[in-house]
Amino acid sequence: MMRRALPVIGLVLTLAACTSGAQQPQQDAAPAKLDLKTTTPAAAKGLGKVTWNLPYEPQTLDPIRSFNYAENTALANMCESLLRLTPDFKIKPGLAVKAANPTPTTWVYTIRKGVTFWNGDPLTADDVAASLRRHLDPKLGTWWGDYFNTVKSVRATGSMQVTVTLKQPDALFNQAMATGAGAVVQKKFLDQTGKSLGSPSSGVMCTGPFEFHDWKSGDSMTLTRNDHYWDKALRAKSESLVLRFIADETTAVNALRSGEVDGQYFYLPPAGLGQLQKSTTGSVTLGRSLTFWALLGSAKSGPYADPRVRQALSLALDRAAISKVVFQGTASPQRALTGSDYWGYERKTYQKAYEALPPETTDLAKAKELLVQAGSPTKPIVIGVQGSSAVHEQTANLLKATGEALGLDIEIRVVPVEQYGNLYSDPKARKGIDAFLSTWYGNVPDPLDIYTVFRKGGRTNFSDYKAVDGAIAKARAEGDPAARASLVTGIQEKVTRDVVWMPLNNLPVILYMNKRVTGAVPSFPYLYYPWAAGLGAR
């Protein structure tokens, strides 16, 4: 995505401080504590039409291939899952009124009665089973495969009952049914549309509070209210929701300020964030989030493959500067990949473990000691960054300056935005790159959802890290929350101290709404929860 450059005066001052030669532990000036929300004021009444902007045009509305911001933002209002992730990060019943676990490898879902698709047909177990089974078909290429690797079979075992049999116990599978992984599309519609499912010409057939009306490629998508929606508490207040596809940030910000567009979610702060924050025609809300900013290690040899080198760079890096300057005050320094919003169970255990990790503040002297222990490497460390992104560029500048202060040779390799996605899936694209910057998020409030990426052979275990593979397998098979938390905090401690991925900042949801509307969900679950149902007039 194209991004304009941000003001860099503050960053230049920060970099100067980093290279001033001071070797004592620094007391980083902490950014202001953020007031993160899970709700916005309720709407007084509905509107005939609400216009919202997506950061880009969705590639598809097929739930099994929708694993990104624009796609899920649209689908969350149309296609519902077996369970529901609420704005305050609780998992509650959705299209399933009950999820029973009679044996460690069996999940039995009782399907809600009285639910109909937009065409009036009733929801049945066959629809649910057909939707879940699509994830098991390698020809369809689901993007939710990590949650279905342990699934042996999916069967309708009654008119309103579906049984999922696992190959082995999996603590994440049932939680994933509260995300797009558990979304249900009508079986008859699946059969009729085939490969065109989710396209502009076909759309989808689901049960949510808004129904698909039309999709004008290159321009917008229109959803209309489902007046027969089963959940009275979440029936849409407004009659229609028009989703625009304004990808250029400057154009999008201007459309928001002018009132042409009523609102938008941002996953990174736009260059015009200051304008939106000062706007007299709308306001910015920061929401609780599972998203973070990190440096993903991919080196299998060379200096960055040595954990002492990674630890040194991490210790010397000023995360507070990244929060305040790069993210314009909308981020918080983070000492682990998973912050407090991931602690959906055993919170005290996770909090104690988090507080025991190395702090976010810098310690240049200790960092230099670690580099001496590592043999004072001189070979360049290559960090990949996305082209046309001020956030990537400025973070990279700070990393490079930090390296200079330590005596590390850090080389920045700019990868065009169109090719950056290849770094996640193609080892050839990562060749010669020791680490690369990325936003990342889990899908459910369980730290294990993140740390599973480090399992042996995992497609996102870029550096082939093997130290926690056994512990991950045990944690995923552990049904007792306390025992699982004990295992996961052990994984977290090892991964964090080895700096396999370097945690930098927690990234809140950035929501802008003009003064005409209110009621949107400001927190991370908007990706899977009908966030627009409450949208209406102030």
PDB file of N, CA and C in Angstrom, residues 16-104:
ATOM      1  N   ALA A  16      20.029  10.881  16.641  1.00  0.00           N
ATOM      2  CA  ALA A  16      21.231  11.549  17.118  1.00  0.00           C
ATOM      3  C   ALA A  16      21.560  11.112  18.532  1.00  0.00           C
ATOM      4  N   ALA A  17      20.526  10.994  19.349  1.00  0.00           N
ATOM      5  CA  ALA A  17      20.738  10.544  20.727  1.00  0.00           C
ATOM      6  C   ALA A  17      21.263   9.121  20.755  1.00  0.00           C
ATOM      7  N   CYS A  18      20.770   8.287  19.849  1.00  0.00           N
ATOM      8  CA  CYS A  18      21.190   6.880  19.811  1.00  0.00           C
ATOM      9  C   CYS A  18      22.659   6.745  19.467  1.00  0.00           C
ATOM     10  N   THR A  19      23.188   7.692  18.693  1.00  0.00           N
ATOM     11  CA  THR A  19      24.560   7.564  18.223  1.00  0.00           C
ATOM     12  C   THR A  19      25.509   8.498  18.958  1.00  0.00           C
ATOM     13  N   SER A  20      25.084   9.036  20.099  1.00  0.00           N
ATOM     14  CA  SER A  20      25.890  10.015  20.818  1.00  0.00           C
ATOM     15  C   SER A  20      27.037   9.399  21.590  1.00  0.00           C
ATOM     16  N   GLY A  21      27.083   8.056  21.667  1.00  0.00           N
ATOM     17  CA  GLY A  21      28.173   7.394  22.350  1.00  0.00           C
ATOM     18  C   GLY A  21      27.885   7.075  23.793  1.00  0.00           C
ATOM     19  N   ALA A  22      26.727   7.469  24.307  1.00  0.00           N
ATOM     20  CA  ALA A  22      26.372   7.134  25.687  1.00  0.00           C
ATOM     21  C   ALA A  22      26.268   5.634  25.834  1.00  0.00           C
ATOM     22  N   GLN A  23      26.897   5.103  26.902  1.00  0.00           N
ATOM     23  CA  GLN A  23      26.914   3.660  27.064  1.00  0.00           C
ATOM     24  C   GLN A  23      26.172   3.200  28.298  1.00  0.00           C
ATOM     25  N   GLN A  24      25.596   4.111  29.055  1.00  0.00           N
ATOM     26  CA  GLN A  24      24.851   3.713  30.234  1.00  0.00           C
ATOM     27  C   GLN A  24      23.412   3.394  29.864  1.00  0.00           C
ATOM     28  N   PRO A  25      22.757   2.512  30.638  1.00  0.00           N
ATOM     29  CA  PRO A  25      21.348   2.234  30.368  1.00  0.00           C
ATOM     30  C   PRO A  25      20.551   3.525  30.320  1.00  0.00           C
ATOM     31  N   GLN A  26      19.735   3.679  29.287  1.00  0.00           N
ATOM     32  CA  GLN A  26      18.964   4.900  29.112  1.00  0.00           C
ATOM     33  C   GLN A  26      17.582   4.757  29.720  1.00  0.00           C
ATOM     34  N   GLN A  27      17.055   5.851  30.223  1.00  0.00           N
ATOM     35  CA  GLN A  27      15.692   5.896  30.737  1.00  0.00           C
ATOM     36  C   GLN A  27      14.843   6.477  29.622  1.00  0.00           C
ATOM     37  N   ASP A  28      14.297   5.631  28.779  1.00  0.00           N
ATOM     38  CA  ASP A  28      13.510   6.098  27.646  1.00  0.00           C
ATOM     39  C   ASP A  28      12.305   6.898  28.127  1.00  0.00           C
ATOM     40  N   ALA A  29      12.048   8.000  27.429  1.00  0.00           N
ATOM     41  CA  ALA A  29      10.866   8.805  27.750  1.00  0.00           C
ATOM     42  C   ALA A  29       9.636   8.058  27.263  1.00  0.00           C
ATOM     43  N   ALA A  30       8.885   7.486  28.187  1.00  0.00           N
ATOM     44  CA  ALA A  30       7.746   6.648  27.815  1.00  0.00           C
ATOM     45  C   ALA A  30       6.645   7.472  27.173  1.00  0.00           C
ATOM     46  N   PRO A  31       6.012   6.950  26.132  1.00  0.00           N
ATOM     47  CA  PRO A  31       4.882   7.656  25.523  1.00  0.00           C
ATOM     48  C   PRO A  31       3.697   7.666  26.471  1.00  0.00           C
ATOM     49  N   ALA A  32       2.793   8.584  26.224  1.00  0.00           N
ATOM     50  CA  ALA A  32       1.613   8.690  27.085  1.00  0.00           C
ATOM     51  C   ALA A  32       0.811   7.394  27.046  1.00  0.00           C
ATOM     52  N   LYS A  33       0.234   7.024  28.183  1.00  0.00           N
ATOM     53  CA  LYS A  33      -0.589   5.815  28.254  1.00  0.00           C
ATOM     54  C   LYS A  33      -1.831   6.025  27.403  1.00  0.00           C
ATOM     55  N   LEU A  34      -2.131   5.048  26.585  1.00  0.00           N
ATOM     56  CA  LEU A  34      -3.237   5.165  25.644  1.00  0.00           C
ATOM     57  C   LEU A  34      -4.551   4.727  26.278  1.00  0.00           C
ATOM     58  N   ASP A  35      -5.598   5.448  25.955  1.00  0.00           N
ATOM     59  CA  ASP A  35      -6.947   5.113  26.423  1.00  0.00           C
ATOM     60  C   ASP A  35      -7.623   4.307  25.318  1.00  0.00           C
ATOM     61  N   LEU A  36      -7.584   2.992  25.453  1.00  0.00           N
ATOM     62  CA  LEU A  36      -8.070   2.113  24.391  1.00  0.00           C
ATOM     63  C   LEU A  36      -9.494   1.656  24.675  1.00  0.00           C
ATOM     64  N   LYS A  37     -10.340   1.712  23.655  1.00  0.00           N
ATOM     65  CA  LYS A  37     -11.771   1.466  23.815  1.00  0.00           C
ATOM     66  C   LYS A  37     -12.202   0.126  23.209  1.00  0.00           C
ATOM     67  N   THR A  38     -13.360  -0.345  23.654  1.00  0.00           N
ATOM     68  CA  THR A  38     -14.012  -1.505  23.034  1.00  0.00           C
ATOM     69  C   THR A  38     -15.398  -1.138  22.506  1.00  0.00           C
ATOM     70  N   THR A  39     -15.868   0.054  22.835  1.00  0.00           N
ATOM     71  CA  THR A  39     -17.170   0.521  22.346  1.00  0.00           C
ATOM     72  C   THR A  39     -17.085   1.997  21.999  1.00  0.00           C
ATOM     73  N   THR A  40     -18.045   2.463  21.207  1.00  0.00           N
ATOM     74  CA  THR A  40     -18.242   3.887  20.962  1.00  0.00           C
ATOM     75  C   THR A  40     -19.678   4.221  21.363  1.00  0.00           C
ATOM     76  N   PRO A  41     -19.998   5.498  21.579  1.00  0.00           N
ATOM     77  CA  PRO A  41     -21.361   5.853  21.998  1.00  0.00           C
ATOM     78  C   PRO A  41     -22.422   5.274  21.066  1.00  0.00           C
ATOM     79  N   ALA A  42     -23.497   4.788  21.644  1.00  0.00           N
ATOM     80  CA  ALA A  42     -24.570   4.168  20.866  1.00  0.00           C
ATOM     81  C   ALA A  42     -25.258   5.189  19.972  1.00  0.00           C
ATOM     82  N   ALA A  43     -25.715   4.734  18.821  1.00  0.00           N
ATOM     83  CA  ALA A  43     -26.437   5.603  17.895  1.00  0.00           C
ATOM     84  C   ALA A  43     -27.837   5.888  18.420  1.00  0.00           C
ATOM     85  N   ALA A  44     -28.300   7.103  18.184  1.00  0.00           N
ATOM     86  CA  ALA A  44     -29.649   7.479  18.615  1.00  0.00           C
ATOM     87  C   ALA A  44     -30.707   6.887  17.693  1.00  0.00           C
ATOM     88  N   LYS A  45     -30.366   6.742  16.419  1.00  0.00           N
ATOM     89  CA  LYS A  45     -31.302   6.180  15.442  1.00  0.00           C
ATOM     90  C   LYS A  45     -30.526   5.729  14.213  1.00  0.00           C
ATOM     91  N   GLY A  46     -31.190   5.014  13.331  1.00  0.00           N
ATOM     92  CA  GLY A  46     -30.550   4.545  12.112  1.00  0.00           C
ATOM     93  C   GLY A  46     -30.500   5.621  11.043  1.00  0.00           C
ATOM     94  N   LEU A  47     -29.753   5.339   9.994  1.00  0.00           N
ATOM     95  CA  LEU A  47     -29.650   6.224   8.845  1.00  0.00           C
ATOM     96  C   LEU A  47     -30.028   5.449   7.584  1.00  0.00           C
ATOM     97  N   GLY A  48     -30.377   6.171   6.546  1.00  0.00           N
ATOM     98  CA  GLY A  48     -30.700   5.507   5.294  1.00  0.00           C
ATOM     99  C   GLY A  48     -29.481   4.862   4.669  1.00  0.00           C
ATOM    100  N   LYS A  49     -28.334   5.545   4.782  1.00  0.00           N
ATOM    101  CA  LYS A  49     -27.093   5.026   4.203  1.00  0.00           C
ATOM    102  C   LYS A  49     -25.904   5.514   5.010  1.00  0.00           C
ATOM    103  N   VAL A  50     -24.966   4.600   5.261  1.00  0.00           N
ATOM    104  CA  VAL A  50     -23.680   4.952   5.856  1.00  0.00           C
ATOM    105  C   VAL A  50     -22.604   4.575   4.846  1.00  0.00           C
ATOM    106  N   THR A  51     -21.671   5.489   4.604  1.00  0.00           N
ATOM    107  CA  THR A  51     -20.576   5.233   3.667  1.00  0.00           C
ATOM    108  C   THR A  51     -19.279   5.044   4.441  1.00  0.00           C
ATOM    109  N   TRP A  52     -18.618   3.935   4.194  1.00  0.00           N
ATOM    110  CA  TRP A  52     -17.395   3.570   4.919  1.00  0.00           C
ATOM    111  C   TRP A  52     -16.299   3.279   3.908  1.00  0.00           C
ATOM    112  N   ASN A  53     -15.059   3.514   4.289  1.00  0.00           N
ATOM    113  CA  ASN A  53     -13.965   3.208   3.362  1.00  0.00           C
ATOM    114  C   ASN A  53     -13.152   2.008   3.826  1.00  0.00           C
ATOM    115  N   LEU A  54     -12.802   1.148   2.873  1.00  0.00           N
ATOM    116  CA  LEU A  54     -11.875   0.047   3.102  1.00  0.00           C
ATOM    117  C   LEU A  54     -10.493   0.469   2.599  1.00  0.00           C
ATOM    118  N   PRO A  55      -9.403  -0.066   3.185  1.00  0.00           N
ATOM    119  CA  PRO A  55      -8.062   0.374   2.781  1.00  0.00           C
ATOM    120  C   PRO A  55      -7.674  -0.041   1.369  1.00  0.00           C
ATOM    121  N   TYR A  56      -8.405  -0.981   0.794  1.00  0.00           N
ATOM    122  CA  TYR A  56      -8.187  -1.428  -0.579  1.00  0.00           C
ATOM    123  C   TYR A  56      -9.384  -2.282  -0.973  1.00  0.00           C
ATOM    124  N   GLU A  57      -9.488  -2.620  -2.248  1.00  0.00           N
ATOM    125  CA  GLU A  57     -10.601  -3.455  -2.702  1.00  0.00           C
ATOM    126  C   GLU A  57     -10.349  -4.912  -2.326  1.00  0.00           C
ATOM    127  N   PRO A  58     -11.314  -5.583  -1.707  1.00  0.00           N
ATOM    128  CA  PRO A  58     -11.125  -6.994  -1.357  1.00  0.00           C
ATOM    129  C   PRO A  58     -10.817  -7.838  -2.590  1.00  0.00           C
ATOM    130  N   GLN A  59      -9.998  -8.859  -2.391  1.00  0.00           N
ATOM    131  CA  GLN A  59      -9.716  -9.788  -3.481  1.00  0.00           C
ATOM    132  C   GLN A  59     -10.857 -10.774  -3.670  1.00  0.00           C
ATOM    133  N   THR A  60     -11.557 -11.076  -2.577  1.00  0.00           N
ATOM    134  CA  THR A  60     -12.658 -12.034  -2.614  1.00  0.00           C
ATOM    135  C   THR A  60     -13.486 -11.893  -1.349  1.00  0.00           C
ATOM    136  N   LEU A  61     -14.714 -12.426  -1.390  1.00  0.00           N
ATOM    137  CA  LEU A  61     -15.533 -12.544  -0.185  1.00  0.00           C
ATOM    138  C   LEU A  61     -15.694 -14.009   0.222  1.00  0.00           C
ATOM    139  N   ASP A  62     -14.957 -14.888  -0.415  1.00  0.00           N
ATOM    140  CA  ASP A  62     -14.983 -16.298  -0.021  1.00  0.00           C
ATOM    141  C   ASP A  62     -14.340 -16.406   1.359  1.00  0.00           C
ATOM    142  N   PRO A  63     -15.083 -16.817   2.385  1.00  0.00           N
ATOM    143  CA  PRO A  63     -14.534 -16.810   3.745  1.00  0.00           C
ATOM    144  C   PRO A  63     -13.249 -17.605   3.920  1.00  0.00           C
ATOM    145  N   ILE A  64     -13.083 -18.714   3.194  1.00  0.00           N
ATOM    146  CA  ILE A  64     -11.878 -19.513   3.429  1.00  0.00           C
ATOM    147  C   ILE A  64     -10.638 -18.875   2.812  1.00  0.00           C
ATOM    148  N   ARG A  65     -10.835 -17.866   1.965  1.00  0.00           N
ATOM    149  CA  ARG A  65      -9.695 -17.186   1.345  1.00  0.00           C
ATOM    150  C   ARG A  65      -9.628 -15.718   1.746  1.00  0.00           C
ATOM    151  N   SER A  66     -10.347 -15.375   2.792  1.00  0.00           N
ATOM    152  CA  SER A  66     -10.358 -13.999   3.300  1.00  0.00           C
ATOM    153  C   SER A  66      -9.600 -13.962   4.618  1.00  0.00           C
ATOM    154  N   PHE A  67      -8.398 -13.435   4.573  1.00  0.00           N
ATOM    155  CA  PHE A  67      -7.545 -13.447   5.756  1.00  0.00           C
ATOM    156  C   PHE A  67      -6.794 -12.126   5.838  1.00  0.00           C
ATOM    157  N   ASN A  68      -7.495 -11.032   5.564  1.00  0.00           N
ATOM    158  CA  ASN A  68      -6.831  -9.736   5.581  1.00  0.00           C
ATOM    159  C   ASN A  68      -7.846  -8.652   5.917  1.00  0.00           C
ATOM    160  N   TYR A  69      -7.341  -7.432   6.055  1.00  0.00           N
ATOM    161  CA  TYR A  69      -8.149  -6.349   6.622  1.00  0.00           C
ATOM    162  C   TYR A  69      -9.417  -6.039   5.835  1.00  0.00           C
ATOM    163  N   ALA A  70      -9.299  -5.706   4.558  1.00  0.00           N
ATOM    164  CA  ALA A  70     -10.478  -5.288   3.797  1.00  0.00           C
ATOM    165  C   ALA A  70     -11.502  -6.409   3.681  1.00  0.00           C
ATOM    166  N   GLU A  71     -11.025  -7.619   3.386  1.00  0.00           N
ATOM    167  CA  GLU A  71     -11.929  -8.751   3.210  1.00  0.00           C
ATOM    168  C   GLU A  71     -12.718  -9.034   4.487  1.00  0.00           C
ATOM    169  N   ASN A  72     -12.007  -9.107   5.611  1.00  0.00           N
ATOM    170  CA  ASN A  72     -12.689  -9.441   6.860  1.00  0.00           C
ATOM    171  C   ASN A  72     -13.560  -8.302   7.372  1.00  0.00           C
ATOM    172  N   THR A  73     -13.158  -7.057   7.111  1.00  0.00           N
ATOM    173  CA  THR A  73     -13.983  -5.919   7.520  1.00  0.00           C
ATOM    174  C   THR A  73     -15.342  -5.976   6.838  1.00  0.00           C
ATOM    175  N   ALA A  74     -15.361  -6.361   5.580  1.00  0.00           N
ATOM    176  CA  ALA A  74     -16.628  -6.487   4.853  1.00  0.00           C
ATOM    177  C   ALA A  74     -17.405  -7.715   5.306  1.00  0.00           C
ATOM    178  N   LEU A  75     -16.739  -8.862   5.350  1.00  0.00           N
ATOM    179  CA  LEU A  75     -17.414 -10.126   5.660  1.00  0.00           C
ATOM    180  C   LEU A  75     -17.982 -10.176   7.068  1.00  0.00           C
ATOM    181  N   ALA A  76     -17.366  -9.478   8.001  1.00  0.00           N
ATOM    182  CA  ALA A  76     -17.810  -9.544   9.395  1.00  0.00           C
ATOM    183  C   ALA A  76     -19.264  -9.131   9.565  1.00  0.00           C
ATOM    184  N   ASN A  77     -19.780  -8.338   8.651  1.00  0.00           N
ATOM    185  CA  ASN A  77     -21.168  -7.894   8.727  1.00  0.00           C
ATOM    186  C   ASN A  77     -22.133  -8.813   7.985  1.00  0.00           C
ATOM    187  N   MET A  78     -21.578  -9.758   7.227  1.00  0.00           N
ATOM    188  CA  MET A  78     -22.414 -10.617   6.387  1.00  0.00           C
ATOM    189  C   MET A  78     -22.399 -12.078   6.813  1.00  0.00           C
ATOM    190  N   CYS A  79     -21.215 -12.646   6.963  1.00  0.00           N
ATOM    191  CA  CYS A  79     -21.093 -14.086   7.220  1.00  0.00           C
ATOM    192  C   CYS A  79     -20.717 -14.344   8.672  1.00  0.00           C
ATOM    193  N   GLU A  80     -21.546 -15.139   9.335  1.00  0.00           N
ATOM    194  CA  GLU A  80     -21.347 -15.398  10.758  1.00  0.00           C
ATOM    195  C   GLU A  80     -20.669 -16.734  11.000  1.00  0.00           C
ATOM    196  N   SER A  81     -20.024 -16.823  12.154  1.00  0.00           N
ATOM    197  CA  SER A  81     -19.300 -18.028  12.531  1.00  0.00           C
ATOM    198  C   SER A  81     -20.046 -18.799  13.610  1.00  0.00           C
ATOM    199  N   LEU A  82     -19.588 -20.001  13.873  1.00  0.00           N
ATOM    200  CA  LEU A  82     -20.219 -20.838  14.895  1.00  0.00           C
ATOM    201  C   LEU A  82     -20.174 -20.172  16.264  1.00  0.00           C
ATOM    202  N   LEU A  83     -19.057 -19.540  16.568  1.00  0.00           N
ATOM    203  CA  LEU A  83     -18.914 -18.802  17.816  1.00  0.00           C
ATOM    204  C   LEU A  83     -18.679 -17.339  17.482  1.00  0.00           C
ATOM    205  N   ARG A  84     -18.685 -16.486  18.498  1.00  0.00           N
ATOM    206  CA  ARG A  84     -18.585 -15.044  18.259  1.00  0.00           C
ATOM    207  C   ARG A  84     -17.535 -14.434  19.188  1.00  0.00           C
ATOM    208  N   LEU A  85     -16.568 -13.735  18.592  1.00  0.00           N
ATOM    209  CA  LEU A  85     -15.576 -12.992  19.363  1.00  0.00           C
ATOM    210  C   LEU A  85     -16.116 -11.588  19.580  1.00  0.00           C
ATOM    211  N   THR A  86     -16.431 -11.243  20.827  1.00  0.00           N
ATOM    212  CA  THR A  86     -17.090  -9.975  21.134  1.00  0.00           C
ATOM    213  C   THR A  86     -16.082  -8.828  21.201  1.00  0.00           C
ATOM    214  N   PRO A  87     -16.553  -7.579  21.168  1.00  0.00           N
ATOM    215  CA  PRO A  87     -15.641  -6.434  21.197  1.00  0.00           C
ATOM    216  C   PRO A  87     -14.729  -6.383  22.414  1.00  0.00           C
ATOM    217  N   ASP A  88     -15.117  -7.048  23.511  1.00  0.00           N
ATOM    218  CA  ASP A  88     -14.261  -7.086  24.700  1.00  0.00           C
ATOM    219  C   ASP A  88     -13.484  -8.396  24.800  1.00  0.00           C
ATOM    220  N   PHE A  89     -13.310  -9.071  23.653  1.00  0.00           N
ATOM    221  CA  PHE A  89     -12.438 -10.240  23.523  1.00  0.00           C
ATOM    222  C   PHE A  89     -12.943 -11.471  24.280  1.00  0.00           C
ATOM    223  N   LYS A  90     -14.239 -11.614  24.390  1.00  0.00           N
ATOM    224  CA  LYS A  90     -14.833 -12.819  24.959  1.00  0.00           C
ATOM    225  C   LYS A  90     -15.345 -13.697  23.814  1.00  0.00           C
ATOM    226  N   ILE A  91     -15.279 -15.010  23.988  1.00  0.00           N
ATOM    227  CA  ILE A  91     -15.816 -15.936  22.994  1.00  0.00           C
ATOM    228  C   ILE A  91     -17.158 -16.452  23.490  1.00  0.00           C
ATOM    229  N   LYS A  92     -18.207 -16.193  22.695  1.00  0.00           N
ATOM    230  CA  LYS A  92     -19.568 -16.538  23.088  1.00  0.00           C
ATOM    231  C   LYS A  92     -20.271 -17.295  21.957  1.00  0.00           C
ATOM    232  N   PRO A  93     -21.443 -17.860  22.226  1.00  0.00           N
ATOM    233  CA  PRO A  93     -22.169 -18.576  21.171  1.00  0.00           C
ATOM    234  C   PRO A  93     -22.500 -17.682  19.979  1.00  0.00           C
ATOM    235  N   GLY A  94     -22.475 -18.275  18.799  1.00  0.00           N
ATOM    236  CA  GLY A  94     -22.856 -17.582  17.576  1.00  0.00           C
ATOM    237  C   GLY A  94     -23.922 -18.392  16.872  1.00  0.00           C
ATOM    238  N   LEU A  95     -23.600 -18.923  15.704  1.00  0.00           N
ATOM    239  CA  LEU A  95     -24.549 -19.798  15.019  1.00  0.00           C
ATOM    240  C   LEU A  95     -24.669 -21.144  15.724  1.00  0.00           C
ATOM    241  N   ALA A  96     -23.737 -21.435  16.603  1.00  0.00           N
ATOM    242  CA  ALA A  96     -23.854 -22.611  17.476  1.00  0.00           C
ATOM    243  C   ALA A  96     -24.240 -22.130  18.867  1.00  0.00           C
ATOM    244  N   VAL A  97     -25.284 -22.712  19.430  1.00  0.00           N
ATOM    245  CA  VAL A  97     -25.694 -22.324  20.786  1.00  0.00           C
ATOM    246  C   VAL A  97     -24.879 -23.062  21.832  1.00  0.00           C
ATOM    247  N   LYS A  98     -24.208 -24.132  21.410  1.00  0.00           N
ATOM    248  CA  LYS A  98     -23.424 -24.923  22.351  1.00  0.00           C
ATOM    249  C   LYS A  98     -22.261 -25.588  21.627  1.00  0.00           C
ATOM    250  N   ALA A  99     -21.098 -25.594  22.284  1.00  0.00           N
ATOM    251  CA  ALA A  99     -19.927 -26.311  21.786  1.00  0.00           C
ATOM    252  C   ALA A  99     -19.492 -27.273  22.878  1.00  0.00           C
ATOM    253  N   ALA A 100     -19.749 -28.556  22.669  1.00  0.00           N
ATOM    254  CA  ALA A 100     -19.418 -29.576  23.670  1.00  0.00           C
ATOM    255  C   ALA A 100     -18.142 -30.304  23.267  1.00  0.00           C
ATOM    256  N   ASN A 101     -17.381 -30.720  24.277  1.00  0.00           N
ATOM    257  CA  ASN A 101     -16.102 -31.395  24.057  1.00  0.00           C
ATOM    258  C   ASN A 101     -16.094 -32.721  24.829  1.00  0.00           C
ATOM    259  N   PRO A 102     -16.921 -33.697  24.372  1.00  0.00           N
ATOM    260  CA  PRO A 102     -17.100 -34.939  25.136  1.00  0.00           C
ATOM    261  C   PRO A 102     -15.843 -35.789  25.256  1.00  0.00           C
ATOM    262  N   THR A 103     -14.957 -35.690  24.276  1.00  0.00           N
ATOM    263  CA  THR A 103     -13.658 -36.359  24.358  1.00  0.00           C
ATOM    264  C   THR A 103     -12.604 -35.349  23.911  1.00  0.00           C
ATOM    265  N   PRO A 104     -11.336 -35.564  24.240  1.00  0.00           N
ATOM    266  CA  PRO A 104     -10.298 -34.602  23.854  1.00  0.00           C
ATOM    267  C   PRO A 104     -10.201 -34.353  22.352  1.00  0.00           C
TER     268      PRO A 104
END
